[in-house]
Amino acid sequence: MTTLFIVDDQAMVRESFASLLDAQPGLDVVGQAGDGLAALAGISALTRPPDVVLMDIRMPVMDGLEATRRLLEGDGEKPKVIVLTTFHLDEYVYEALRAGASGFLLKDAPSAELVNAIDVVAAGDALLSPAVTKRLIASFVASAPVPRPSPSRFDVLTEREREVLRLIAKGRSNPEIAADLVLSAQTVKTYVGRILAKLSLRDRAQAIVLAYETGLVGPG
């Protein structure tokens, strides 16, 4: 059972999501909140963190960006965060990905896409909407470069692992990477797991952010 916590300042949106998702087999909405501060309090009151948090980005009191930062900082068990937005390109979405969110989804996405997104992110197997998220990250890295960490961080990776990381950053899925490199899907999955472990990254979203920020790949 995948547990969910929904954060949105619009009660109608929040309750509609809760009603839709609670009706899905294997999904259980364990809480709701109307702003980031209330979300942190609600999540901390649970026996264990939810598996996935649907986080609105623009809210009063505390926005989704700050709430995501606080929710994912420190040690211990953490939920996956999917940022909800009404904008295709929103600078706050990029900042949320840098803070550790696993991906983003437009609020007007079809219900089937929302359910699939939760399944994908909960499983940790792939980044939600990789090609779209990659374009968003590339856009904001190009327009507002951030300080770049030392390239030596990638010294722990083999050349093949660097190659796989470049393809991840270009928005390629595991099957696409397998086809590009003439590898099995299971082998690619193993490479991805090693890359995340060696670089101490939460998921593919953080891998894409790191690849752009360090210049391993360029916005073009």
C-alpha positions as CSV (number, residue, x, y, z in Angstrom):
1,M,0.0,0.0,0.0
2,T,1.4,3.4,-1.0
3,T,0.6,6.1,1.5
4,L,0.0,9.7,0.3
5,F,-0.1,13.2,1.8
6,I,-1.7,16.0,-0.2
7,V,-0.7,19.6,0.2
8,D,-2.6,22.4,-1.7
9,D,-4.0,25.7,-0.5
10,Q,-7.2,25.2,-2.6
11,A,-9.5,23.0,-0.6
12,M,-11.5,21.9,-3.6
13,V,-8.3,20.7,-5.5
14,R,-7.0,19.0,-2.4
15,E,-10.2,17.2,-1.6
16,S,-10.7,16.2,-5.3
17,F,-7.2,14.7,-5.4
18,A,-7.9,12.9,-2.1
19,S,-11.2,11.4,-3.3
20,L,-9.7,10.3,-6.6
21,L,-6.6,8.7,-5.1
22,D,-8.2,7.1,-2.1
23,A,-10.5,5.2,-4.6
24,Q,-7.5,3.7,-6.4
25,P,-6.3,0.2,-5.4
26,G,-3.1,0.2,-3.5
27,L,-3.2,4.0,-2.6
28,D,-4.1,5.4,0.8
29,V,-4.3,9.1,1.5
30,V,-3.1,9.5,5.1
31,G,-3.3,13.3,5.4
32,Q,-3.9,16.7,3.9
33,A,-2.8,20.3,4.5
34,G,-3.4,23.7,3.1
35,D,0.1,25.1,3.3
36,G,3.7,24.0,3.8
37,L,3.9,24.7,7.6
38,A,0.7,22.7,8.2
39,A,2.0,19.9,6.0
40,L,5.2,19.6,8.1
41,A,3.2,19.5,11.3
42,G,0.8,16.9,9.9
43,I,3.5,14.7,8.5
44,S,5.6,14.8,11.7
45,A,2.5,13.7,13.6
46,L,2.2,10.5,11.6
47,T,3.6,7.2,12.9
48,R,5.8,7.1,9.8
49,P,6.3,9.4,6.8
50,P,4.0,8.9,3.8
51,D,5.6,7.2,0.8
52,V,4.7,10.2,-1.5
53,V,3.8,13.8,-0.9
54,L,1.9,15.8,-3.6
55,M,3.2,19.3,-2.9
56,D,1.6,22.5,-4.4
57,I,4.4,25.0,-5.2
58,R,2.6,28.3,-4.5
59,M,0.9,28.5,-1.1
60,P,0.5,31.1,1.7
61,V,2.3,30.8,5.1
62,M,5.0,28.5,3.7
63,D,5.3,27.7,0.0
64,G,6.0,24.2,-1.4
65,L,9.7,25.0,-2.0
66,E,10.5,25.7,1.6
67,A,8.3,22.9,2.8
68,T,10.1,20.5,0.4
69,R,13.5,21.7,1.7
70,R,12.5,21.2,5.3
71,L,10.8,17.9,4.7
72,L,13.8,16.3,2.9
73,E,16.7,17.8,5.0
74,G,18.5,15.7,7.6
75,D,18.7,12.0,8.1
76,G,16.0,9.4,8.6
77,E,13.2,8.0,6.4
78,K,12.0,10.6,3.9
79,P,9.0,10.6,1.5
80,K,9.2,11.1,-2.2
81,V,7.9,14.6,-3.2
82,I,6.0,15.3,-6.4
83,V,5.6,19.0,-7.0
84,L,2.2,20.2,-8.4
85,T,2.2,23.3,-10.6
86,T,-0.1,25.1,-13.0
87,F,2.9,26.3,-15.0
88,H,4.9,24.3,-17.6
89,L,8.1,26.3,-16.7
90,D,8.3,27.5,-13.2
91,E,11.6,28.6,-11.6
92,Y,10.3,27.3,-8.2
93,V,9.9,23.8,-9.7
94,Y,13.6,23.8,-10.6
95,E,14.5,24.9,-7.0
96,A,12.2,22.2,-5.6
97,L,14.1,19.6,-7.7
98,R,17.3,20.9,-6.3
99,A,15.9,20.5,-2.8
100,G,15.2,16.9,-3.5
101,A,11.8,16.6,-5.1
102,S,11.5,13.6,-7.3
103,G,9.7,15.4,-10.2
104,F,6.7,17.5,-11.0
105,L,3.3,17.3,-12.5
106,L,0.9,19.8,-14.0
107,K,-2.3,20.1,-11.9
108,D,-4.4,19.6,-15.0
109,A,-2.8,16.3,-15.9
110,P,-5.2,13.4,-16.6
111,S,-6.1,11.3,-13.5
112,A,-4.4,8.3,-15.0
113,E,-1.2,10.2,-15.4
114,L,-1.3,11.3,-11.8
115,V,-1.9,7.7,-10.6
116,N,0.9,6.5,-12.8
117,A,3.2,9.2,-11.6
118,I,2.7,8.2,-8.0
119,D,3.4,4.6,-8.8
120,V,6.6,5.5,-10.7
121,V,7.9,7.8,-8.0
122,A,7.0,5.5,-5.1
123,A,8.9,2.6,-6.8
124,G,11.9,4.8,-7.3
125,D,12.6,3.3,-10.7
126,A,12.4,6.3,-12.9
127,L,12.0,10.1,-12.9
128,L,8.6,11.4,-13.5
129,S,8.2,12.9,-17.0
130,P,12.0,12.8,-17.6
131,A,12.1,14.6,-20.9
132,V,9.8,17.4,-19.7
133,T,11.7,17.8,-16.4
134,K,15.0,17.8,-18.3
135,R,13.9,20.7,-20.5
136,L,12.8,22.6,-17.5
137,I,16.1,22.1,-15.7
138,A,18.1,23.0,-18.9
139,S,16.1,26.2,-19.3
140,F,16.9,27.5,-15.8
141,V,20.5,26.3,-15.7
142,A,21.1,28.2,-18.9
143,S,19.3,31.4,-17.8
144,A,20.5,31.4,-14.2
145,P,23.8,29.4,-13.7
146,V,24.5,28.2,-10.2
147,P,27.9,27.6,-8.6
148,R,29.4,24.4,-9.9
149,P,30.9,21.8,-7.5
150,S,34.2,20.2,-8.4
151,P,34.2,17.8,-11.3
152,S,36.3,15.5,-9.2
153,R,33.0,14.4,-7.7
154,F,32.6,12.1,-10.7
155,D,35.9,10.4,-10.2
156,V,34.1,7.7,-8.3
157,L,32.2,6.7,-11.5
158,T,33.5,4.4,-14.2
159,E,33.4,5.7,-17.8
160,R,30.4,3.6,-18.5
161,E,28.6,5.0,-15.5
162,R,29.4,8.5,-16.7
163,E,27.9,7.6,-20.0
164,V,24.7,6.3,-18.4
165,L,24.5,9.5,-16.3
166,R,24.8,11.7,-19.4
167,L,21.9,9.8,-21.0
168,I,19.8,10.1,-17.8
169,A,20.4,13.8,-17.9
170,K,19.2,13.9,-21.5
171,G,15.8,12.5,-20.3
172,R,16.4,9.0,-21.5
173,S,14.4,6.2,-19.8
174,N,16.1,2.9,-18.8
175,P,14.8,1.0,-21.9
176,E,16.0,3.9,-24.2
177,I,19.5,3.8,-22.5
178,A,19.6,0.0,-22.9
179,A,18.9,0.4,-26.6
180,D,21.4,3.2,-27.0
181,L,24.2,1.3,-25.3
182,V,23.1,-2.2,-26.4
183,L,22.7,-3.4,-22.8
184,S,19.9,-5.3,-21.0
185,A,17.3,-3.2,-19.1
186,Q,18.4,-5.0,-15.9
187,T,22.0,-4.0,-16.5
188,V,21.0,-0.4,-17.0
189,K,19.0,-0.5,-13.8
190,T,22.0,-1.8,-12.0
191,Y,24.2,1.1,-13.4
192,V,21.6,3.7,-12.3
193,G,21.5,2.3,-8.8
194,R,25.3,2.4,-8.6
195,I,25.4,6.0,-9.9
196,L,22.9,7.1,-7.3
197,A,24.7,5.3,-4.5
198,K,28.2,6.5,-5.4
199,L,27.1,10.2,-5.7
200,S,24.8,10.0,-2.6
201,L,21.8,11.1,-4.7
202,R,18.1,10.4,-3.8
203,D,16.9,9.6,-7.3
204,R,17.1,10.4,-11.0
205,A,15.8,14.0,-10.5
206,Q,18.8,14.9,-8.4
207,A,21.1,13.1,-10.9
208,I,19.8,15.3,-13.7
209,V,20.2,18.5,-11.6
210,L,23.8,17.5,-10.7
211,A,24.7,16.7,-14.3
212,Y,23.6,20.1,-15.5
213,E,25.0,22.1,-12.6
214,T,28.4,20.5,-13.0
215,G,28.5,20.9,-16.7
216,L,28.6,17.1,-17.4
217,V,25.9,17.9,-19.9
218,G,24.9,21.2,-21.4
219,P,21.4,22.8,-21.9
220,G,21.8,22.3,-25.6
